[in-house]
mmCIF file of C-alpha atoms in Angstrom:
data_model
loop_
_atom_site.group_PDB
_atom_site.id
_atom_site.type_symbol
_atom_site.label_atom_id
_atom_site.label_comp_id
_atom_site.label_asym_id
_atom_site.label_seq_id
_atom_site.Cartn_x
_atom_site.Cartn_y
_atom_site.Cartn_z
ATOM 1 C CA MET A 1 -78.895 338.518 108.119
ATOM 2 C CA LYS A 2 -80.415 341.627 109.244
ATOM 3 C CA LEU A 3 -81.752 344.682 107.219
ATOM 4 C CA ILE A 4 -81.249 348.428 107.977
ATOM 5 C CA VAL A 5 -84.016 350.729 106.790
ATOM 6 C CA GLN A 6 -83.101 354.320 106.977
ATOM 7 C CA PRO A 7 -84.323 356.696 108.244
ATOM 8 C CA ALA A 8 -85.884 354.299 110.773
ATOM 9 C CA ASP A 9 -82.920 353.002 111.949
ATOM 10 C CA GLY A 10 -80.296 355.770 112.290
ATOM 11 C CA LEU A 11 -76.800 355.219 113.663
ATOM 12 C CA ALA A 12 -78.487 352.662 116.370
ATOM 13 C CA PRO A 13 -76.914 349.454 114.876
ATOM 14 C CA LEU A 14 -73.780 350.655 113.965
ATOM 15 C CA ILE A 15 -73.097 352.257 117.223
ATOM 16 C CA LYS A 16 -74.025 348.571 118.983
ATOM 17 C CA ALA A 17 -71.833 346.822 117.199
ATOM 18 C CA ILE A 18 -68.781 349.120 118.006
ATOM 19 C CA LYS A 19 -69.632 348.668 121.568
ATOM 20 C CA ARG A 20 -69.592 345.302 121.618
ATOM 21 C CA ALA A 21 -66.546 344.914 119.208
ATOM 22 C CA LYS A 22 -63.641 342.826 120.679
ATOM 23 C CA LYS A 23 -60.969 342.858 118.467
ATOM 24 C CA SER A 24 -61.194 344.753 115.574
ATOM 25 C CA ILE A 25 -63.261 347.447 113.536
ATOM 26 C CA GLU A 26 -62.340 348.103 109.914
ATOM 27 C CA ILE A 27 -64.328 350.802 108.400
ATOM 28 C CA VAL A 28 -64.524 352.312 105.116
ATOM 29 C CA ILE A 29 -65.452 355.963 104.856
ATOM 30 C CA PHE A 30 -66.520 358.186 101.533
ATOM 31 C CA ARG A 31 -68.566 360.664 103.749
ATOM 32 C CA PHE A 32 -68.548 361.404 107.842
ATOM 33 C CA ASP A 33 -70.134 364.305 109.794
ATOM 34 C CA GLN A 34 -71.834 361.477 112.907
ATOM 35 C CA THR A 35 -70.182 362.635 115.997
ATOM 36 C CA GLU A 36 -71.580 360.100 118.012
ATOM 37 C CA LEU A 37 -70.148 357.435 115.721
ATOM 38 C CA GLU A 38 -66.629 359.189 115.943
ATOM 39 C CA HIS A 39 -66.643 359.091 119.555
ATOM 40 C CA ALA A 40 -67.846 355.686 119.614
ATOM 41 C CA LEU A 41 -64.730 354.584 117.164
ATOM 42 C CA GLU A 42 -62.976 356.473 119.330
ATOM 43 C CA ASP A 43 -63.814 354.574 122.688
ATOM 44 C CA ALA A 44 -63.126 351.254 120.631
ATOM 45 C CA ALA A 45 -59.711 352.325 120.153
ATOM 46 C CA GLN A 46 -58.916 353.190 123.532
ATOM 47 C CA ARG A 47 -60.421 349.989 125.222
ATOM 48 C CA GLY A 48 -58.011 348.469 122.779
ATOM 49 C CA VAL A 49 -60.045 347.340 119.629
ATOM 50 C CA PHE A 50 -57.612 347.903 116.416
ATOM 51 C CA VAL A 51 -60.152 350.159 114.641
ATOM 52 C CA HIS A 52 -58.891 350.641 111.283
ATOM 53 C CA ALA A 53 -60.501 353.449 108.876
ATOM 54 C CA GLN A 54 -60.296 353.615 105.189
ATOM 55 C CA ILE A 55 -60.771 357.144 103.739
ATOM 56 C CA ALA A 56 -61.371 358.117 100.126
ATOM 57 C CA PHE A 57 -59.022 360.065 98.985
ATOM 58 C CA THR A 58 -61.422 362.506 97.660
ATOM 59 C CA ASN A 59 -65.106 363.450 97.297
ATOM 60 C CA ARG A 60 -67.157 366.133 95.842
ATOM 61 C CA GLY A 61 -66.985 369.071 97.835
ATOM 62 C CA GLY A 62 -65.701 367.386 101.172
ATOM 63 C CA GLU A 63 -61.841 366.493 100.836
ATOM 64 C CA LYS A 64 -60.776 369.182 103.615
ATOM 65 C CA ASN A 65 -63.122 367.580 105.839
ATOM 66 C CA LEU A 66 -61.980 363.643 104.918
ATOM 67 C CA ARG A 67 -58.276 365.206 105.940
ATOM 68 C CA LYS A 68 -59.581 366.893 109.152
ATOM 69 C CA LEU A 69 -61.481 363.463 109.980
ATOM 70 C CA GLU A 70 -57.991 361.548 108.846
ATOM 71 C CA MET A 71 -56.113 363.526 112.034
ATOM 72 C CA ARG A 72 -58.998 363.494 114.872
ATOM 73 C CA PHE A 73 -58.440 359.336 114.031
ATOM 74 C CA LEU A 74 -55.032 359.602 114.198
ATOM 75 C CA GLU A 75 -55.009 361.805 117.500
ATOM 76 C CA LYS A 76 -57.174 359.107 118.873
ATOM 77 C CA GLY A 77 -54.751 356.200 118.116
ATOM 78 C CA ILE A 78 -57.051 355.008 115.029
ATOM 79 C CA THR A 79 -55.155 353.668 111.927
ATOM 80 C CA VAL A 80 -56.195 355.543 108.817
ATOM 81 C CA ALA A 81 -55.130 354.360 105.536
ATOM 82 C CA ARG A 82 -56.077 356.686 102.467
ATOM 83 C CA THR A 83 -57.326 355.005 99.527
ATOM 84 C CA ALA A 84 -55.887 355.157 95.961
ATOM 85 C CA ASP A 85 -56.211 357.614 93.210
ATOM 86 C CA ASP A 86 -56.364 355.145 90.501
ATOM 87 C CA LEU A 87 -59.999 355.370 90.397
ATOM 88 C CA ALA A 88 -62.380 358.240 89.787
ATOM 89 C CA ARG A 89 -63.863 357.709 92.898
ATOM 90 C CA TYR A 90 -64.003 355.150 96.084
ATOM 91 C CA HIS A 91 -67.536 355.407 97.193
ATOM 92 C CA GLY A 92 -68.016 352.336 98.968
ATOM 93 C CA LYS A 93 -69.395 351.927 102.510
ATOM 94 C CA MET A 94 -68.971 349.110 104.869
ATOM 95 C CA MET A 95 -67.830 347.972 108.002
ATOM 96 C CA LEU A 96 -66.809 345.008 109.216
ATOM 97 C CA VAL A 97 -66.715 344.045 113.171
ATOM 98 C CA ASP A 98 -64.421 341.534 114.427
ATOM 99 C CA GLY A 99 -63.915 339.956 111.080
ATOM 100 C CA LYS A 100 -67.111 337.928 111.616
ATOM 101 C CA GLU A 101 -69.890 340.434 111.115
ATOM 102 C CA LEU A 102 -70.025 342.976 107.628
ATOM 103 C CA PHE A 103 -72.510 346.169 107.855
ATOM 104 C CA LEU A 104 -72.791 346.816 103.637
ATOM 105 C CA LEU A 105 -74.522 350.151 103.567
ATOM 106 C CA THR A 106 -76.135 352.197 100.480
ATOM 107 C CA TYR A 107 -75.615 355.329 102.599
ATOM 108 C CA ASN A 108 -72.787 357.259 104.161
ATOM 109 C CA PHE A 109 -72.229 358.292 107.848
ATOM 110 C CA THR A 110 -73.906 361.317 107.925
ATOM 111 C CA HIS A 111 -76.633 363.038 109.472
ATOM 112 C CA LEU A 112 -78.570 363.513 105.483
ATOM 113 C CA ASP A 113 -78.433 360.222 105.233
ATOM 114 C CA THR A 114 -79.229 358.372 108.018
ATOM 115 C CA GLU A 115 -81.795 360.910 109.269
ATOM 116 C CA ARG A 116 -83.518 362.454 106.135
ATOM 117 C CA SER A 117 -82.871 360.013 103.173
ATOM 118 C CA ARG A 118 -84.311 356.483 102.251
ATOM 119 C CA SER A 119 -82.033 353.911 102.351
ATOM 120 C CA PHE A 120 -80.959 350.625 103.428
ATOM 121 C CA GLY A 121 -77.765 348.420 104.802
ATOM 122 C CA ILE A 122 -77.384 344.569 105.351
ATOM 123 C CA VAL A 123 -75.459 342.952 108.083
ATOM 124 C CA THR A 124 -74.327 339.462 107.389
ATOM 125 C CA ARG A 125 -72.178 336.892 109.198
ATOM 126 C CA ASN A 126 -72.056 334.738 105.873
ATOM 127 C CA ARG A 127 -68.363 333.723 106.111
ATOM 128 C CA HIS A 128 -67.919 333.891 102.273
ATOM 129 C CA LEU A 129 -69.146 337.480 102.070
ATOM 130 C CA VAL A 130 -67.269 338.165 105.228
ATOM 131 C CA LYS A 131 -64.371 337.063 104.110
ATOM 132 C CA GLU A 132 -64.630 338.752 100.597
ATOM 133 C CA ALA A 133 -65.150 342.055 102.065
ATOM 134 C CA ALA A 134 -62.380 341.365 104.249
ATOM 135 C CA ARG A 135 -60.121 341.107 101.261
ATOM 136 C CA LEU A 136 -61.484 343.871 99.802
ATOM 137 C CA PHE A 137 -60.593 346.311 102.815
ATOM 138 C CA GLN A 138 -56.935 344.675 102.390
ATOM 139 C CA CYS A 139 -56.394 345.222 99.110
ATOM 140 C CA ASP A 140 -57.555 348.173 98.857
ATOM 141 C CA THR A 141 -55.753 349.743 102.159
ATOM 142 C CA LYS A 142 -52.418 348.275 100.548
ATOM 143 C CA ARG A 143 -53.631 349.405 97.077
ATOM 144 C CA GLN A 144 -53.286 346.171 95.568
ATOM 145 C CA ALA A 145 -55.800 345.018 92.691
ATOM 146 C CA PHE A 146 -58.610 342.886 93.931
ATOM 147 C CA LYS A 147 -60.190 340.207 92.237
ATOM 148 C CA SER A 148 -63.612 338.659 93.146
ATOM 149 C CA ARG A 149 -64.239 335.263 94.007
ATOM 150 C CA SER A 150 -68.388 335.542 94.168
ATOM 151 C CA ASP A 151 -71.326 336.732 92.189
ATOM 152 C CA LYS A 152 -72.960 337.865 95.334
ATOM 153 C CA PHE A 153 -70.089 340.075 96.622
ATOM 154 C CA VAL A 154 -70.941 343.280 93.972
ATOM 155 C CA VAL A 155 -67.695 345.158 93.269
ATOM 156 C CA SER A 156 -66.934 348.220 90.379
ATOM 157 C CA PRO A 157 -65.468 347.662 88.195
ATOM 158 C CA VAL A 158 -64.738 344.395 89.006
ATOM 159 C CA ASN A 159 -67.266 342.432 88.457
ATOM 160 C CA ALA A 160 -70.480 344.978 88.580
ATOM 161 C CA ARG A 161 -71.440 345.415 85.086
ATOM 162 C CA ALA A 162 -71.782 341.462 84.427
ATOM 163 C CA VAL A 163 -73.089 340.461 87.633
ATOM 164 C CA LEU A 164 -75.945 343.561 87.543
ATOM 165 C CA GLU A 165 -76.436 343.080 83.600
ATOM 166 C CA ALA A 166 -77.141 338.852 84.562
ATOM 167 C CA PHE A 167 -79.321 339.685 87.389
ATOM 168 C CA ILE A 168 -81.519 341.978 85.290
ATOM 169 C CA GLN A 169 -81.986 339.367 82.275
ATOM 170 C CA GLY A 170 -82.704 336.829 84.943
ATOM 171 C CA ALA A 171 -85.836 338.439 85.833
ATOM 172 C CA LYS A 172 -89.412 336.209 85.095
ATOM 173 C CA ARG A 173 -91.720 338.518 86.450
ATOM 174 C CA GLU A 174 -90.866 341.953 87.928
ATOM 175 C CA LEU A 175 -88.101 344.231 88.763
ATOM 176 C CA LEU A 176 -88.438 346.797 91.547
ATOM 177 C CA ILE A 177 -85.927 349.782 91.752
ATOM 178 C CA TYR A 178 -84.789 352.165 94.073
ATOM 179 C CA ASP A 179 -82.017 354.355 91.563
ATOM 180 C CA VAL A 180 -81.169 357.978 91.641
ATOM 181 C CA ASP A 181 -79.786 358.053 87.716
ATOM 182 C CA ILE A 182 -80.104 355.311 85.711
ATOM 183 C CA ALA A 183 -78.237 356.449 82.771
ATOM 184 C CA ASP A 184 -75.871 353.073 81.253
ATOM 185 C CA LYS A 185 -76.921 352.606 77.859
ATOM 186 C CA GLY A 186 -76.146 348.989 78.204
ATOM 187 C CA ILE A 187 -78.309 348.479 81.191
ATOM 188 C CA ILE A 188 -81.064 350.534 79.914
ATOM 189 C CA ARG A 189 -81.139 348.151 76.717
ATOM 190 C CA VAL A 190 -81.591 345.004 78.902
ATOM 191 C CA LEU A 191 -83.946 347.024 81.190
ATOM 192 C CA GLU A 192 -86.068 347.680 77.892
ATOM 193 C CA GLU A 193 -85.804 344.123 76.757
ATOM 194 C CA ARG A 194 -87.010 342.730 80.102
ATOM 195 C CA ALA A 195 -89.852 345.225 79.849
ATOM 196 C CA GLN A 196 -90.735 344.332 76.342
ATOM 197 C CA ALA A 197 -90.484 340.996 77.392
ATOM 198 C CA GLY A 198 -93.467 341.283 79.140
ATOM 199 C CA ILE A 199 -91.381 341.764 82.858
ATOM 200 C CA LYS A 200 -93.077 344.795 85.038
ATOM 201 C CA VAL A 201 -90.134 347.098 85.978
ATOM 202 C CA ASN A 202 -91.052 349.712 88.500
ATOM 203 C CA ILE A 203 -88.551 352.285 89.032
ATOM 204 C CA ILE A 204 -88.413 354.432 91.885
ATOM 205 C CA GLY A 205 -86.031 357.554 91.319
ATOM 206 C CA HIS A 206 -84.625 358.714 87.586
ATOM 207 C CA ILE A 207 -83.959 357.145 84.382
ATOM 208 C CA ALA A 208 -82.483 358.517 81.009
ATOM 209 C CA ARG A 209 -84.457 358.851 77.857
ATOM 210 C CA SER A 210 -86.181 355.655 77.688
ATOM 211 C CA LYS A 211 -88.734 354.625 75.039
ATOM 212 C CA HIS A 212 -90.071 351.613 76.911
ATOM 213 C CA LEU A 213 -89.288 352.778 80.743
ATOM 214 C CA THR A 214 -90.595 355.275 82.994
ATOM 215 C CA ALA A 215 -89.676 356.193 86.345
ATOM 216 C CA ARG A 216 -91.723 357.783 89.289
ATOM 217 C CA ALA A 217 -90.315 360.575 91.651
ATOM 218 C CA PHE A 218 -89.661 360.199 95.204
ATOM 219 C CA ARG A 219 -91.530 363.099 96.848
ATOM 220 C CA ARG A 220 -91.636 361.427 100.601
ATOM 221 C CA MET A 221 -88.045 362.284 101.354
ATOM 222 C CA ARG A 222 -84.633 362.524 99.693
ATOM 223 C CA LEU A 223 -83.620 359.250 97.662
ATOM 224 C CA HIS A 224 -80.311 358.094 97.989
ATOM 225 C CA THR A 225 -80.297 353.919 98.184
ATOM 226 C CA ARG A 226 -79.552 351.779 94.939
ATOM 227 C CA VAL A 227 -81.496 348.251 94.962
ATOM 228 C CA ILE A 228 -82.956 346.258 92.799
ATOM 229 C CA ILE A 229 -85.457 343.528 93.531
ATOM 230 C CA ARG A 230 -85.815 340.381 91.542
ATOM 231 C CA ASP A 231 -89.035 338.564 91.370
ATOM 232 C CA CYS A 232 -89.447 339.185 95.040
ATOM 233 C CA LYS A 233 -87.085 336.595 95.665
ATOM 234 C CA GLN A 234 -83.437 338.049 95.020
ATOM 235 C CA ALA A 235 -82.364 341.977 96.060
ATOM 236 C CA PHE A 236 -79.384 343.612 95.065
ATOM 237 C CA LEU A 237 -78.081 346.616 97.695
ATOM 238 C CA GLY A 238 -75.388 348.588 96.776
ATOM 239 C CA SER A 239 -73.235 351.881 96.208
ATOM 240 C CA GLN A 240 -73.253 351.885 92.893
ATOM 241 C CA SER A 241 -76.034 353.217 90.593
ATOM 242 C CA LEU A 242 -76.478 351.905 87.051
ATOM 243 C CA ARG A 243 -74.446 354.710 85.200
ATOM 244 C CA LYS A 244 -71.364 354.046 83.232
ATOM 245 C CA ALA A 245 -68.885 355.715 86.026
ATOM 246 C CA GLU A 246 -70.410 353.928 88.974
ATOM 247 C CA LEU A 247 -69.939 350.474 87.253
ATOM 248 C CA ASP A 248 -66.905 351.216 85.290
ATOM 249 C CA ALA A 249 -64.854 353.979 86.503
ATOM 250 C CA ARG A 250 -65.607 353.938 90.583
ATOM 251 C CA ARG A 251 -64.895 351.444 93.505
ATOM 252 C CA GLU A 252 -68.320 350.971 94.713
ATOM 253 C CA ILE A 253 -69.759 347.839 96.365
ATOM 254 C CA GLY A 254 -72.833 345.791 96.807
ATOM 255 C CA LEU A 255 -74.500 342.471 97.685
ATOM 256 C CA ILE A 256 -77.076 340.107 96.046
ATOM 257 C CA VAL A 257 -78.913 338.649 98.867
ATOM 258 C CA ASN A 258 -81.697 335.492 98.616
ATOM 259 C CA ASN A 259 -82.916 335.846 102.344
ATOM 260 C CA ALA A 260 -86.769 335.632 102.062
ATOM 261 C CA LYS A 261 -87.406 337.997 105.458
ATOM 262 C CA ILE A 262 -85.018 340.687 103.720
ATOM 263 C CA VAL A 263 -86.175 340.346 100.500
ATOM 264 C CA GLY A 264 -89.986 340.490 101.675
ATOM 265 C CA SER A 265 -89.081 343.655 104.008
ATOM 266 C CA LEU A 266 -87.424 345.091 100.837
ATOM 267 C CA VAL A 267 -90.584 344.752 98.743
ATOM 268 C CA THR A 268 -92.889 345.910 101.429
ATOM 269 C CA VAL A 269 -91.060 349.338 101.728
ATOM 270 C CA PHE A 270 -90.591 349.675 98.021
ATOM 271 C CA GLU A 271 -94.398 349.227 97.537
ATOM 272 C CA ASP A 272 -95.393 351.823 100.334
ATOM 273 C CA ASP A 273 -92.289 354.239 98.634
ATOM 274 C CA TRP A 274 -94.330 353.488 95.151
ATOM 275 C CA LYS A 275 -97.507 354.874 96.368
ATOM 276 C CA ALA A 276 -96.133 357.927 97.623
ATOM 277 C CA SER A 277 -94.351 358.563 94.397
ATOM 278 C CA THR A 278 -95.217 360.419 91.639
ATOM 279 C CA THR A 279 -94.789 360.141 87.315
ATOM 280 C CA VAL A 280 -92.635 362.914 86.295
ATOM 281 C CA ASP A 281 -92.074 364.314 83.082
ATOM 282 C CA HIS A 282 -88.346 364.471 83.025
ATOM 283 C CA ARG A 283 -88.167 366.905 80.410
ATOM 284 C CA ALA A 284 -90.465 369.394 81.955
ATOM 285 C CA GLU A 285 -88.645 369.248 84.770
ATOM 286 C CA LYS A 286 -85.499 369.058 83.348
ATOM 287 C CA LYS A 287 -86.599 372.415 81.321
ATOM 288 C CA GLN A 288 -87.859 373.972 84.688
ATOM 289 C CA VAL A 289 -83.961 373.145 86.254
ATOM 290 C CA SER A 290 -82.514 375.146 83.735
ATOM 291 C CA ALA A 291 -84.832 378.489 84.083
ATOM 292 C CA ARG A 292 -83.780 378.577 87.622
ATOM 293 C CA ALA A 293 -80.327 377.802 86.965
ATOM 294 C CA GLN A 294 -80.435 380.611 84.502
ATOM 295 C CA ARG A 295 -82.289 382.784 86.895
ATOM 296 C CA ALA A 296 -79.489 382.168 89.600
ATOM 297 C CA SER A 297 -76.746 382.642 87.035
ATOM 298 C CA ARG A 298 -77.703 385.997 86.097
ATOM 299 C CA LYS A 299 -78.460 387.111 89.873
ATOM 300 C CA VAL A 300 -74.761 385.929 90.639
ATOM 301 C CA THR A 301 -73.560 387.688 87.626
ATOM 302 C CA ARG A 302 -75.045 391.209 88.406
ATOM 303 C CA ALA A 303 -73.625 390.533 92.233
ATOM 304 C CA VAL A 304 -70.005 390.119 91.117
ATOM 305 C CA GLY A 305 -70.363 391.748 87.731
ATOM 306 C CA GLY A 306 -69.472 394.844 88.982
ATOM 307 C CA LYS A 307 -66.700 393.295 91.307
ATOM 308 C CA LEU A 308 -65.002 392.048 88.653
ATOM 309 C CA ALA A 309 -61.713 393.262 87.129
ATOM 310 C CA PRO A 310 -58.019 391.994 85.636
ATOM 311 C CA ALA A 311 -55.823 391.054 88.268
ATOM 312 C CA PRO A 312 -52.519 392.142 88.463
ATOM 313 C CA VAL A 313 -51.158 388.643 86.584
ATOM 314 C CA VAL A 314 -53.796 390.161 83.863
ATOM 315 C CA GLN A 315 -51.748 392.988 83.688
ATOM 316 C CA ARG A 316 -48.259 391.559 83.317
ATOM 317 C CA VAL A 317 -49.477 389.360 81.052
ATOM 318 C CA LEU A 318 -50.426 392.369 78.695
ATOM 319 C CA ARG A 319 -47.041 393.909 79.578
ATOM 320 C CA THR A 320 -45.386 390.791 78.561
ATOM 321 C CA ILE A 321 -47.292 390.838 75.194
ATOM 322 C CA GLU A 322 -46.064 394.213 74.317
ATOM 323 C CA LYS A 323 -42.193 393.410 75.037
ATOM 324 C CA GLU A 324 -42.524 390.072 73.279
ATOM 325 C CA THR A 325 -44.134 391.402 70.078
ATOM 326 C CA GLY A 326 -43.554 394.955 69.967
ATOM 327 C CA ILE A 327 -47.574 396.104 69.746
ATOM 328 C CA ASP A 328 -48.968 398.690 72.115
ATOM 329 C CA VAL A 329 -52.498 396.807 73.502
ATOM 330 C CA ASP A 330 -55.191 399.292 74.465
ATOM 331 C CA ARG A 331 -55.200 398.503 78.508
ATOM 332 C CA GLU A 332 -58.834 399.748 78.627
ATOM 333 C CA GLU A 333 -60.033 397.719 75.829
ATOM 334 C CA ALA A 334 -57.964 394.577 77.130
ATOM 335 C CA ALA A 335 -59.521 394.706 80.431
ATOM 336 C CA GLY A 336 -63.316 394.961 78.544
ATOM 337 C CA VAL A 337 -62.706 391.866 77.208
ATOM 338 C CA VAL A 338 -61.019 389.898 80.434
ATOM 339 C CA LYS A 339 -63.785 391.678 82.005
ATOM 340 C CA GLY A 340 -66.263 390.076 79.970
ATOM 341 C CA ALA A 341 -64.536 386.750 79.552
ATOM 342 C CA LEU A 342 -64.513 386.448 83.465
ATOM 343 C CA LYS A 343 -68.662 387.320 83.294
ATOM 344 C CA LYS A 344 -69.378 384.523 81.387
ATOM 345 C CA ALA A 345 -67.100 382.068 82.989
ATOM 346 C CA VAL A 346 -69.066 383.333 86.410
ATOM 347 C CA LYS A 347 -72.511 382.770 84.685
ATOM 348 C CA LYS A 348 -71.775 379.180 83.114
ATOM 349 C CA ALA A 349 -70.544 378.091 86.696
ATOM 350 C CA ALA A 350 -73.376 379.206 88.143
ATOM 351 C CA VAL A 351 -75.721 377.379 86.017
ATOM 352 C CA LYS A 352 -73.737 374.024 86.258
ATOM 353 C CA ILE A 353 -73.793 374.561 90.475
ATOM 354 C CA VAL A 354 -77.617 375.025 90.409
ATOM 355 C CA GLU A 355 -78.181 371.752 87.706
ATOM 356 C CA GLU A 356 -75.346 369.534 89.882
ATOM 357 C CA ALA A 357 -77.316 370.278 92.951
ATOM 358 C CA THR A 358 -80.851 369.690 91.801
ATOM 359 C CA ALA A 359 -79.311 366.447 90.488
ATOM 360 C CA LYS A 360 -78.096 365.253 93.762
#
């Protein structure tokens, strides 16, 4: 078992594994923009390795890129399967090599995640874990239900909530947590119970309102990983944040590991990152974000406000109203009403875009 630390390790571990593959490569993709990795997969397919890519049916803002990636893969002889749309999102990240080696990642195959973000990955040849990952890949590829056979292989929404709640409850001394957004009420309640029981709970990232817990903001670089280290003996790494949607409504994949060397390395990185993090007043920060969003929305509205006008379809609707009701509609007044509504919609959309971008 090996630990990948980003951004220090970059693509090298994945590229090396792909180059030494002899029979098969199975890869789960949510986001992808790494040309070097794409070429390595294509080269593997051309030398006779069966390369099977399972690509998410959607992601926020990048669905067109996923469809283009599918076409490029198909042209190079890579087998492509698209995930189902029964879950809100298929957000897992993993790769299987020759059915013997599992790469379970907390990062996407993107420059942002591998070059400018804190994230981790686990490489394991544990037969049981590899077998579970292969079963999940097969089930999701064939759009069949997956039933977990391991409490070490953490899959949302199958067993993640139960396993992670039990993992947190089992802490005796401390919990060291990386998480971009802890927001699930049930999980927060369990964390608070541990804190009140005298367990040290250190969080790098963000946690929703809590009377007993705070989090430090990671200023060193972008934070993307999800990790829980328990008592310096065990660790969970996965794609799921401790949020309701990621526990109950999305496909997320993680592992619980007991390897002393890996857990020790995670603790070392966490402690170093903890020193470089700062306590944040999240209420004040939220107000600042909201203020920035409002300023941006006003600028956007001014920029496009003069260009907003009722579309021809609105004119047709007005004519239909007149025809069906026999009432004469003041076109100029109606145009003003529609234009005002459009401005409000633009302003609301601008605020939402800025707030979501800041929260990433």
